[in-house]
Amino acid sequence: MKQSKLFTKTSKDFPKDEVSKNAQLLIKAGFINKEMAGVYAYLPLGLRVIEKIKLIVKDEMDKIGGQEIIMSSLQPKEVWESTGRWSDAVVDVWFKSSLKNGTEVGFGWSHEEPITKMMKRFLISYRDFPAYTYQFQTKLRNELRAKSGIMRGREFVMKDLYSYDVDEKRHLAFYDSVKVAYMNVFKRVGLGDITYITFAAGGAFTKYSHEFQTITEAGEDYIYINKEKGIAINEEVFDDTVLAELGVTKSEMTKVKSAEVGNIFNFGTAKCDDMNFFATDENGEQISIYLGSYGIGITRLMGVVAEHFADEKGMVWPESIAPFQVHLISLGKDEEAQKIYDDLTEKGIEVLWDDRDARAGEKFADSDLIGIPWRVVVSEKSMAAGGVEIKKRDLAESEIIKIEDIDKKIK
Ligand code: ATP
Ligand code: MG
């Protein structure tokens, strides 16, 4: 894409009330726009990152048998009443409204109940199991505070997966396969080394749930970790009992700040029982259904990556989710630049070409702020030296390579 055609521009400023680093950077670089506290629009550059994260998540979900659907944001009250979760005292983030005829509706902050009610239509006999459904959905939550930029939105994108099974062993095996798939996602976006599967509060059905916590100062949680043993415990459940269960001592654990990028729950059979959702076995007898619920905060993950890899000049996107792979900067030499652009694009490499009539310093500063992994400069000077100057965003050194070697260098 030609940067002269990109309607967004970088800016020096960000809204005064924006205290989080991820939102400051993303707003300045033109990836997002702040609509109000905790509510952001995703602009072309930001949307490209979101879509890439979604593709990685989709790939991992499809590999373990997930089938993608999309539920509605408007939800009927009755489906939540059946499990006692319509009450604001139980769920304190509800946005609610009503139809013209007075019928109350809720805006989806989660989809366990609506999806489960929908699945009831299709999952009847034991032969219909297991079933794994997932979606990417905009969740709406009336969060008390929204000071963490896109890491805590009142409107945000979540991937949520739900598993239904009548066989407990298979249900638990699937739960474990989600742990692996989730860690694959976090590795693929570059956060594998600092993301821990963390013992956390489980709710009514199991003692613990598992959170995926990424170590970052930008997070809102505290966890205790033991790096060598790969054990992590959320401070909310950090006590002698859990330490004994995991075979570690308090002194081996280090307290760190972290962000919850994912959370998985085993509901056992309780949720489906509550919703009067049963199947029949081979003799036609009624049997219970196990439910698992698995979430990844897509936009929160983007915020964590934006902050974690940033330096004093701007963002540094991992290649897997960068909005473009190459930032081509032409300083004069438009004909050569056009050739490079056409050639790389044809080879399937995504190029943002800064073809604007601007000073070199401005182009470099914008390039550092936007954070595309490879910077390729074509200028009088580079041509005289033998081609283009190529540099990785996170490295100081650059080198001159021949134009025909760019794609090899990148791959
Ligand atoms: P938190 O404790 O941070 O409020 P939660 O435990 O309420 O999150 P879940 O219901 O477990 O969140 O949602 C699944 C995932 O969605 C979370 O692990 C997180 O990554 C993401 N998420 C939750 N709330 C938000 C939010 N307000 N903005 C962005 N992402 C969110
Ligand atoms: Mg959670």
CSV table of C-alpha atoms and ligand atoms in Angstrom, one decimal:
chain,number,residue,atom,x,y,z
A,1,MET,CA,0.0,0.0,0.0
A,2,LYS,CA,1.2,3.5,-0.8
A,3,GLN,CA,1.4,5.6,2.3
A,4,SER,CA,0.3,8.7,0.4
A,5,LYS,CA,-3.1,6.9,0.0
A,6,LEU,CA,-3.4,5.8,3.7
A,7,PHE,CA,-5.9,8.2,5.2
A,8,THR,CA,-4.4,7.9,8.7
A,9,LYS,CA,-1.4,10.0,9.7
A,10,THR,CA,1.0,9.8,12.5
A,11,SER,CA,0.7,12.5,15.1
A,12,LYS,CA,2.7,13.9,18.0
A,13,ASP,CA,-0.2,14.0,20.3
A,14,PHE,CA,-2.7,11.7,22.0
A,15,PRO,CA,-5.7,12.5,24.1
A,16,LYS,CA,-4.7,14.0,27.4
A,17,ASP,CA,-6.7,11.5,29.5
A,18,GLU,CA,-4.9,8.6,27.8
A,19,VAL,CA,-2.4,7.2,30.4
A,20,SER,CA,-1.6,3.8,28.9
A,21,LYS,CA,1.5,3.4,26.8
A,22,ASN,CA,-0.2,1.0,24.3
A,23,ALA,CA,-3.0,3.4,23.5
A,24,GLN,CA,-0.6,6.4,23.3
A,25,LEU,CA,1.6,4.6,20.8
A,26,LEU,CA,-1.3,3.1,18.8
A,27,ILE,CA,-3.1,6.5,18.6
A,28,LYS,CA,0.1,8.4,17.7
A,29,ALA,CA,0.9,5.9,15.0
A,30,GLY,CA,-2.7,5.9,13.6
A,31,PHE,CA,-3.6,2.3,14.4
A,32,ILE,CA,-6.6,3.2,16.6
A,33,ASN,CA,-8.8,6.1,17.4
A,34,LYS,CA,-10.2,6.8,20.9
A,35,GLU,CA,-13.9,7.2,20.8
A,36,MET,CA,-14.4,7.5,24.5
A,37,ALA,CA,-12.8,5.9,27.6
A,38,GLY,CA,-12.3,2.2,27.0
A,39,VAL,CA,-13.7,2.4,23.5
A,40,TYR,CA,-11.5,2.4,20.4
A,41,ALA,CA,-12.0,2.3,16.6
A,42,TYR,CA,-9.5,0.2,14.7
A,43,LEU,CA,-8.0,1.9,11.7
A,44,PRO,CA,-6.4,0.2,8.6
A,45,LEU,CA,-3.0,-0.4,10.3
A,46,GLY,CA,-4.6,-1.6,13.6
A,47,LEU,CA,-7.1,-3.8,11.8
A,48,ARG,CA,-4.4,-5.5,9.9
A,49,VAL,CA,-2.8,-6.5,13.2
A,50,ILE,CA,-6.1,-7.7,14.6
A,51,GLU,CA,-6.8,-9.8,11.6
A,52,LYS,CA,-3.4,-11.4,11.8
A,53,ILE,CA,-3.8,-12.3,15.4
A,54,LYS,CA,-7.2,-13.7,14.5
A,55,LEU,CA,-5.8,-15.8,11.8
A,56,ILE,CA,-3.2,-17.4,14.1
A,57,VAL,CA,-5.9,-18.0,16.8
A,58,LYS,CA,-8.2,-19.5,14.1
A,59,ASP,CA,-5.5,-21.8,12.9
A,60,GLU,CA,-4.9,-23.1,16.4
A,61,MET,CA,-8.6,-23.5,17.1
A,62,ASP,CA,-9.3,-25.3,13.8
A,63,LYS,CA,-6.4,-27.7,14.5
A,64,ILE,CA,-8.0,-28.9,17.7
A,65,GLY,CA,-11.4,-29.4,16.0
A,66,GLY,CA,-13.0,-26.0,16.6
A,67,GLN,CA,-15.8,-24.9,14.3
A,68,GLU,CA,-16.3,-21.1,13.8
A,69,ILE,CA,-19.6,-19.4,14.3
A,70,ILE,CA,-20.8,-16.0,15.2
A,71,MET,CA,-23.4,-15.3,17.9
A,72,SER,CA,-25.3,-12.1,18.3
A,73,SER,CA,-24.5,-9.2,20.5
A,74,LEU,CA,-28.1,-8.7,21.6
A,75,GLN,CA,-29.1,-11.4,24.0
A,76,PRO,CA,-32.4,-12.3,25.6
A,77,LYS,CA,-32.8,-12.0,29.3
A,78,GLU,CA,-34.3,-15.4,29.9
A,79,VAL,CA,-31.3,-17.4,28.8
A,80,TRP,CA,-29.2,-15.7,31.6
A,81,GLU,CA,-32.0,-15.9,34.2
A,82,SER,CA,-31.9,-19.7,33.8
A,83,THR,CA,-28.4,-19.7,35.5
A,84,GLY,CA,-28.9,-16.7,37.8
A,85,ARG,CA,-26.5,-14.5,35.8
A,86,TRP,CA,-28.9,-11.8,34.6
A,87,SER,CA,-28.6,-10.2,38.0
A,88,ASP,CA,-26.3,-7.1,38.2
A,89,ALA,CA,-25.3,-8.3,41.7
A,90,VAL,CA,-23.9,-11.4,40.1
A,91,VAL,CA,-22.5,-10.0,36.9
A,92,ASP,CA,-21.4,-6.4,37.5
A,93,VAL,CA,-20.4,-5.5,33.9
A,94,TRP,CA,-23.8,-5.8,32.2
A,95,PHE,CA,-24.9,-3.3,29.6
A,96,LYS,CA,-28.7,-3.7,29.3
A,97,SER,CA,-31.4,-2.1,27.2
A,98,SER,CA,-35.0,-2.8,26.2
A,99,LEU,CA,-37.0,-3.2,23.0
A,100,LYS,CA,-39.8,-0.7,22.1
A,101,ASN,CA,-42.3,-3.1,23.6
A,102,GLY,CA,-40.5,-3.2,26.9
A,103,THR,CA,-38.7,-6.6,26.5
A,104,GLU,CA,-35.4,-6.4,28.3
A,105,VAL,CA,-32.3,-7.4,26.4
A,106,GLY,CA,-28.6,-7.6,27.3
A,107,PHE,CA,-25.4,-6.8,25.3
A,108,GLY,CA,-23.1,-9.8,25.2
A,109,TRP,CA,-20.4,-9.6,27.8
A,110,SER,CA,-20.0,-13.4,27.4
A,111,HIS,CA,-21.7,-16.1,25.4
A,112,GLU,CA,-21.7,-19.3,27.5
A,113,GLU,CA,-25.5,-19.3,28.1
A,114,PRO,CA,-26.6,-18.2,24.6
A,115,ILE,CA,-24.3,-20.7,22.8
A,116,THR,CA,-25.3,-23.5,25.2
A,117,LYS,CA,-29.0,-22.8,24.5
A,118,MET,CA,-28.3,-22.8,20.8
A,119,MET,CA,-26.3,-26.0,20.9
A,120,LYS,CA,-29.2,-27.7,22.6
A,121,ARG,CA,-31.0,-27.8,19.2
A,122,PHE,CA,-28.2,-29.9,17.7
A,123,LEU,CA,-26.6,-32.0,20.4
A,124,ILE,CA,-29.2,-34.7,21.3
A,125,SER,CA,-27.7,-38.1,21.3
A,126,TYR,CA,-24.3,-39.2,22.7
A,127,ARG,CA,-23.3,-39.7,19.1
A,128,ASP,CA,-23.5,-35.9,18.5
A,129,PHE,CA,-20.5,-35.3,20.9
A,130,PRO,CA,-18.0,-33.9,21.2
A,131,ALA,CA,-18.7,-30.5,19.7
A,132,TYR,CA,-16.3,-27.5,19.8
A,133,THR,CA,-17.5,-24.1,18.7
A,134,TYR,CA,-15.7,-20.8,18.7
A,135,GLN,CA,-16.2,-17.2,17.6
A,136,PHE,CA,-14.5,-13.9,17.4
A,137,GLN,CA,-16.9,-11.4,19.0
A,138,THR,CA,-17.1,-7.9,20.2
A,139,LYS,CA,-17.8,-8.1,23.9
A,140,LEU,CA,-19.4,-5.3,25.7
A,141,ARG,CA,-18.6,-4.8,29.4
A,142,ASN,CA,-19.4,-1.9,31.6
A,143,GLU,CA,-16.0,-1.9,33.2
A,144,LEU,CA,-15.6,0.3,36.3
A,145,ARG,CA,-12.2,1.5,35.2
A,146,ALA,CA,-10.7,1.7,31.7
A,147,LYS,CA,-7.2,3.1,32.1
A,148,SER,CA,-5.2,0.4,30.3
A,149,GLY,CA,-5.9,1.4,26.7
A,150,ILE,CA,-6.9,-1.5,24.5
A,151,MET,CA,-5.9,-3.9,27.2
A,152,ARG,CA,-9.1,-3.1,29.0
A,153,GLY,CA,-11.9,-2.0,26.8
A,154,ARG,CA,-15.6,-1.5,27.4
A,155,GLU,CA,-15.9,-2.9,23.9
A,156,PHE,CA,-13.2,-5.4,22.9
A,157,VAL,CA,-12.7,-8.4,20.7
A,158,MET,CA,-12.5,-11.8,22.4
A,159,LYS,CA,-12.1,-15.2,20.9
A,160,ASP,CA,-14.3,-17.6,22.9
A,161,LEU,CA,-14.5,-21.3,22.5
A,162,TYR,CA,-16.9,-23.7,24.1
A,163,SER,CA,-16.6,-27.5,24.3
A,164,TYR,CA,-19.5,-29.9,24.9
A,165,ASP,CA,-18.9,-33.6,25.7
A,166,VAL,CA,-20.6,-36.5,27.4
A,167,ASP,CA,-17.3,-38.3,28.1
A,168,GLU,CA,-15.4,-36.9,31.0
A,169,LYS,CA,-12.1,-38.3,30.0
A,170,ARG,CA,-12.3,-36.9,26.5
A,171,HIS,CA,-13.6,-33.6,28.0
A,172,LEU,CA,-10.5,-33.3,30.2
A,173,ALA,CA,-8.2,-34.3,27.3
A,174,PHE,CA,-9.7,-31.5,25.2
A,175,TYR,CA,-9.2,-29.0,28.0
A,176,ASP,CA,-5.5,-29.9,28.0
A,177,SER,CA,-5.3,-29.6,24.3
A,178,VAL,CA,-6.6,-26.1,24.5
A,179,LYS,CA,-3.8,-25.3,26.9
A,180,VAL,CA,-1.3,-26.4,24.3
A,181,ALA,CA,-3.1,-24.5,21.5
A,182,TYR,CA,-3.2,-21.3,23.6
A,183,MET,CA,0.5,-21.5,24.4
A,184,ASN,CA,1.1,-22.0,20.6
A,185,VAL,CA,-0.8,-18.7,20.0
A,186,PHE,CA,1.2,-16.8,22.5
A,187,LYS,CA,4.5,-18.3,21.1
A,188,ARG,CA,3.5,-17.3,17.6
A,189,VAL,CA,2.9,-13.7,18.6
A,190,GLY,CA,6.2,-13.5,20.3
A,191,LEU,CA,5.1,-13.8,24.0
A,192,GLY,CA,5.9,-17.5,24.6
A,193,ASP,CA,8.8,-16.8,27.0
A,194,ILE,CA,6.9,-14.5,29.3
A,195,THR,CA,3.5,-16.1,29.3
A,196,TYR,CA,2.6,-18.6,32.1
A,197,ILE,CA,-0.3,-21.0,32.5
A,198,THR,CA,-1.4,-19.8,35.9
A,199,PHE,CA,-3.6,-21.3,38.6
A,200,ALA,CA,-6.4,-18.9,39.3
A,201,ALA,CA,-9.8,-18.9,41.0
A,202,GLY,CA,-12.1,-21.4,39.4
A,203,GLY,CA,-15.6,-20.4,40.3
A,204,ALA,CA,-18.2,-22.8,41.5
A,205,PHE,CA,-17.3,-25.9,39.5
A,206,THR,CA,-13.6,-26.6,39.8
A,207,LYS,CA,-11.1,-25.4,42.4
A,208,TYR,CA,-9.0,-23.7,39.8
A,209,SER,CA,-9.3,-22.2,36.4
A,210,HIS,CA,-6.2,-21.6,34.3
A,211,GLU,CA,-5.3,-18.1,33.2
A,212,PHE,CA,-2.6,-17.3,30.7
A,213,GLN,CA,-0.7,-14.5,32.2
A,214,THR,CA,1.9,-12.5,30.4
A,215,ILE,CA,4.5,-10.8,32.5
A,216,THR,CA,4.3,-7.0,31.9
A,217,GLU,CA,4.3,-3.8,33.9
A,218,ALA,CA,1.3,-2.8,32.0
A,219,GLY,CA,-0.8,-5.6,33.5
A,220,GLU,CA,-3.4,-5.3,36.2
A,221,ASP,CA,-2.7,-8.6,37.9
A,222,TYR,CA,0.0,-10.0,40.2
A,223,ILE,CA,1.1,-13.6,39.9
A,224,TYR,CA,3.8,-15.6,41.7
A,225,ILE,CA,6.1,-17.6,39.3
A,226,ASN,CA,8.8,-20.2,39.5
A,227,LYS,CA,10.5,-20.0,36.1
A,228,GLU,CA,12.6,-23.2,36.5
A,229,LYS,CA,9.6,-25.3,37.4
A,230,GLY,CA,7.3,-23.4,35.0
A,231,ILE,CA,4.7,-22.9,37.8
A,232,ALA,CA,2.6,-19.7,38.2
A,233,ILE,CA,-0.1,-18.9,40.7
A,234,ASN,CA,-2.4,-15.9,40.7
A,235,GLU,CA,-2.1,-13.9,44.0
A,236,GLU,CA,-5.9,-14.4,44.4
A,237,VAL,CA,-5.4,-18.1,45.2
A,238,PHE,CA,-1.8,-17.9,46.5
A,239,ASP,CA,-1.9,-19.8,49.8
A,240,ASP,CA,-0.3,-22.8,51.6
A,241,THR,CA,-2.9,-25.2,50.2
A,242,VAL,CA,-2.1,-24.4,46.5
A,243,LEU,CA,1.6,-24.3,47.2
A,244,ALA,CA,1.4,-27.8,48.8
A,245,GLU,CA,-0.6,-29.1,45.9
A,246,LEU,CA,1.9,-27.9,43.4
A,247,GLY,CA,4.9,-29.0,45.5
A,248,VAL,CA,6.6,-25.7,45.8
A,249,THR,CA,7.4,-23.4,48.7
A,250,LYS,CA,6.6,-19.7,49.1
A,251,SER,CA,10.3,-18.8,49.0
A,252,GLU,CA,10.7,-20.3,45.5
A,253,MET,CA,8.1,-18.1,44.1
A,254,THR,CA,8.6,-14.5,42.7
A,255,LYS,CA,5.9,-11.9,42.5
A,256,VAL,CA,5.5,-10.2,39.2
A,257,LYS,CA,3.0,-8.0,37.5
A,258,SER,CA,1.1,-9.5,34.6
A,259,ALA,CA,-1.8,-9.2,32.1
A,260,GLU,CA,-4.4,-11.9,31.7
A,261,VAL,CA,-4.4,-12.7,28.0
A,262,GLY,CA,-6.5,-15.8,28.3
A,263,ASN,CA,-8.6,-17.8,30.7
A,264,ILE,CA,-10.0,-21.3,30.5
A,265,PHE,CA,-12.7,-22.9,32.7
A,266,ASN,CA,-14.0,-26.3,33.2
A,267,PHE,CA,-17.6,-26.0,34.1
A,268,GLY,CA,-18.1,-29.7,34.7
A,269,THR,CA,-21.7,-30.7,34.1
A,270,ALA,CA,-23.1,-28.0,36.3
A,271,LYS,CA,-23.8,-25.3,33.6
A,272,CYS,CA,-25.6,-27.7,31.3
A,273,ASP,CA,-27.5,-29.3,34.2
A,274,ASP,CA,-28.6,-25.8,35.2
A,275,MET,CA,-29.8,-25.1,31.7
A,276,ASN,CA,-31.7,-28.4,31.6
A,277,PHE,CA,-29.5,-29.5,28.7
A,278,PHE,CA,-29.0,-33.3,28.7
A,279,ALA,CA,-28.2,-36.0,26.1
A,280,THR,CA,-29.3,-39.6,25.7
A,281,ASP,CA,-27.0,-42.6,25.9
A,282,GLU,CA,-27.1,-45.8,23.8
A,283,ASN,CA,-30.1,-47.0,25.9
A,284,GLY,CA,-32.0,-43.8,25.6
A,285,GLU,CA,-31.2,-42.8,29.2
A,286,GLN,CA,-30.6,-39.2,30.1
A,287,ILE,CA,-26.9,-38.3,30.6
A,288,SER,CA,-25.1,-35.1,31.7
A,289,ILE,CA,-23.0,-32.8,29.5
A,290,TYR,CA,-19.6,-31.4,30.3
A,291,LEU,CA,-18.9,-27.8,29.3
A,292,GLY,CA,-15.6,-26.0,28.9
A,293,SER,CA,-15.2,-22.3,28.2
A,294,TYR,CA,-12.0,-20.8,26.8
A,295,GLY,CA,-11.3,-17.1,26.1
A,296,ILE,CA,-8.5,-15.1,24.6
A,297,GLY,CA,-8.5,-11.4,24.7
A,298,ILE,CA,-7.6,-10.5,21.1
A,299,THR,CA,-7.4,-6.8,21.5
A,300,ARG,CA,-5.8,-7.1,24.9
A,301,LEU,CA,-3.1,-9.3,23.3
A,302,MET,CA,-2.5,-6.7,20.7
A,303,GLY,CA,-2.0,-4.1,23.4
A,304,VAL,CA,0.4,-6.3,25.3
A,305,VAL,CA,2.5,-6.9,22.2
A,306,ALA,CA,2.5,-3.2,21.3
A,307,GLU,CA,3.8,-2.3,24.8
A,308,HIS,CA,6.1,-5.2,25.4
A,309,PHE,CA,8.2,-4.8,22.2
A,310,ALA,CA,8.2,-1.0,22.1
A,311,ASP,CA,11.3,1.1,22.5
A,312,GLU,CA,11.8,4.8,22.9
A,313,LYS,CA,11.1,5.4,19.2
A,314,GLY,CA,7.9,3.5,18.8
A,315,MET,CA,6.5,0.0,18.3
A,316,VAL,CA,8.4,-3.1,17.1
A,317,TRP,CA,5.9,-5.6,15.7
A,318,PRO,CA,6.9,-9.3,15.6
A,319,GLU,CA,6.8,-10.4,11.9
A,320,SER,CA,3.9,-12.8,12.6
A,321,ILE,CA,1.4,-10.0,13.3
A,322,ALA,CA,3.0,-6.8,11.8
A,323,PRO,CA,0.6,-4.7,9.7
A,324,PHE,CA,3.1,-5.0,6.8
A,325,GLN,CA,6.4,-6.9,6.5
A,326,VAL,CA,8.4,-4.2,4.7
A,327,HIS,CA,8.4,-0.5,5.1
A,328,LEU,CA,9.8,0.8,1.8
A,329,ILE,CA,11.1,4.3,2.0
A,330,SER,CA,11.9,6.2,-1.2
A,331,LEU,CA,14.0,9.4,-1.1
A,332,GLY,CA,13.6,10.4,-4.7
A,333,LYS,CA,14.2,7.3,-6.9
A,334,ASP,CA,10.5,6.8,-7.4
A,335,GLU,CA,11.0,4.6,-10.4
A,336,GLU,CA,13.2,2.2,-8.6
A,337,ALA,CA,10.9,2.2,-5.6
A,338,GLN,CA,7.9,1.4,-7.9
A,339,LYS,CA,9.8,-1.6,-9.3
A,340,ILE,CA,10.7,-2.8,-5.8
A,341,TYR,CA,7.1,-2.4,-4.6
A,342,ASP,CA,5.6,-4.2,-7.6
A,343,ASP,CA,8.2,-7.0,-7.3
A,344,LEU,CA,7.8,-7.6,-3.6
A,345,THR,CA,4.0,-7.3,-3.7
A,346,GLU,CA,3.9,-9.9,-6.5
A,347,LYS,CA,5.9,-12.3,-4.4
A,348,GLY,CA,3.3,-12.0,-1.7
A,349,ILE,CA,5.3,-9.7,0.6
A,350,GLU,CA,3.2,-7.0,2.2
A,351,VAL,CA,4.8,-3.6,1.6
A,352,LEU,CA,3.9,-0.2,3.0
A,353,TRP,CA,5.6,2.3,0.6
A,354,ASP,CA,6.3,5.7,2.0
A,355,ASP,CA,6.0,7.5,-1.3
A,356,ARG,CA,5.1,10.8,0.3
A,357,ASP,CA,6.9,14.0,-0.5
A,358,ALA,CA,8.4,14.4,3.0
A,359,ARG,CA,11.8,14.9,4.6
A,360,ALA,CA,14.0,11.8,5.2
A,361,GLY,CA,14.0,12.5,9.0
A,362,GLU,CA,10.2,12.6,9.1
A,363,LYS,CA,9.9,9.3,7.1
A,364,PHE,CA,12.4,7.5,9.4
A,365,ALA,CA,10.7,8.8,12.5
A,366,ASP,CA,7.3,7.6,11.3
A,367,SER,CA,8.7,4.3,10.3
A,368,ASP,CA,10.2,3.7,13.7
A,369,LEU,CA,6.9,4.7,15.3
A,370,ILE,CA,4.8,2.4,13.2
A,371,GLY,CA,7.2,-0.5,13.8
A,372,ILE,CA,7.2,-2.6,10.6
A,373,PRO,CA,9.9,-5.3,10.9
A,374,TRP,CA,12.0,-4.5,7.8
A,375,ARG,CA,12.9,-1.0,6.6
A,376,VAL,CA,14.1,-0.8,3.0
A,377,VAL,CA,15.4,2.6,1.9
A,378,VAL,CA,16.0,3.4,-1.7
A,379,SER,CA,17.8,6.7,-2.4
A,380,GLU,CA,20.5,8.3,-4.5
A,381,LYS,CA,23.0,7.2,-1.9
A,382,SER,CA,21.9,3.6,-1.6
A,383,MET,CA,21.9,3.2,-5.4
A,384,ALA,CA,25.4,4.5,-5.6
A,385,ALA,CA,26.4,2.0,-2.9
A,386,GLY,CA,24.9,-0.8,-4.9
A,387,GLY,CA,21.2,-1.1,-4.2
A,388,VAL,CA,19.0,-0.5,-1.1
A,389,GLU,CA,19.7,0.0,2.5
A,390,ILE,CA,17.9,-2.7,4.6
A,391,LYS,CA,17.5,-2.7,8.4
A,392,LYS,CA,15.5,-4.6,10.9
A,393,ARG,CA,13.4,-2.4,13.2
A,394,ASP,CA,15.0,-3.9,16.3
A,395,LEU,CA,18.6,-3.7,15.2
A,396,ALA,CA,20.9,-0.7,14.9
A,397,GLU,CA,23.0,-1.9,11.9
A,398,SER,CA,21.8,-1.7,8.3
A,399,GLU,CA,23.4,-3.1,5.2
A,400,ILE,CA,23.3,-2.4,1.5
A,401,ILE,CA,22.0,-5.2,-0.6
A,402,LYS,CA,21.1,-5.6,-4.3
A,403,ILE,CA,17.5,-4.9,-5.2
A,404,GLU,CA,17.0,-8.5,-6.5
A,405,ASP,CA,18.1,-9.9,-3.1
A,406,ILE,CA,15.5,-8.2,-0.9
A,407,ASP,CA,13.0,-11.0,-0.9
A,408,LYS,CA,15.6,-13.6,0.0
A,409,LYS,CA,16.9,-11.4,2.8
A,410,ILE,CA,13.4,-11.1,4.3
A,411,LYS,CA,12.6,-14.8,4.0
B,1,ATP,P1,-10.3,-9.3,33.9
B,1,ATP,O1,-10.0,-10.0,35.2
B,1,ATP,O2,-9.0,-8.7,33.3
B,1,ATP,O3,-11.4,-8.3,34.0
B,1,ATP,P2,-12.0,-11.4,33.1
B,1,ATP,O4,-11.4,-12.5,33.9
B,1,ATP,O5,-13.2,-10.8,33.5
B,1,ATP,O6,-10.8,-10.3,32.8
B,1,ATP,P3,-12.7,-13.3,31.1
B,1,ATP,O7,-14.2,-13.3,31.3
B,1,ATP,O8,-11.9,-14.4,31.6
B,1,ATP,O9,-12.1,-11.9,31.6
B,1,ATP,O10,-12.4,-13.1,29.5
B,1,ATP,C1,-11.5,-13.8,28.7
B,1,ATP,C2,-10.4,-12.9,28.2
B,1,ATP,O11,-10.9,-11.7,27.6
B,1,ATP,C3,-9.5,-12.4,29.4
B,1,ATP,O12,-8.6,-13.4,29.7
B,1,ATP,C4,-8.9,-11.2,28.7
B,1,ATP,O13,-7.8,-11.6,28.0
B,1,ATP,C5,-10.0,-10.7,27.9
B,1,ATP,N1,-10.7,-9.5,28.5
B,1,ATP,C6,-11.5,-9.6,29.5
B,1,ATP,N2,-12.0,-8.3,29.8
B,1,ATP,C7,-11.4,-7.5,28.9
B,1,ATP,C8,-11.5,-6.1,28.6
B,1,ATP,N3,-12.3,-5.3,29.4
B,1,ATP,N4,-10.8,-5.6,27.6
B,1,ATP,C9,-10.0,-6.4,26.8
B,1,ATP,N5,-9.9,-7.7,27.0
B,1,ATP,C10,-10.6,-8.3,28.0
B,2,MG,MG,-10.6,-14.2,33.4
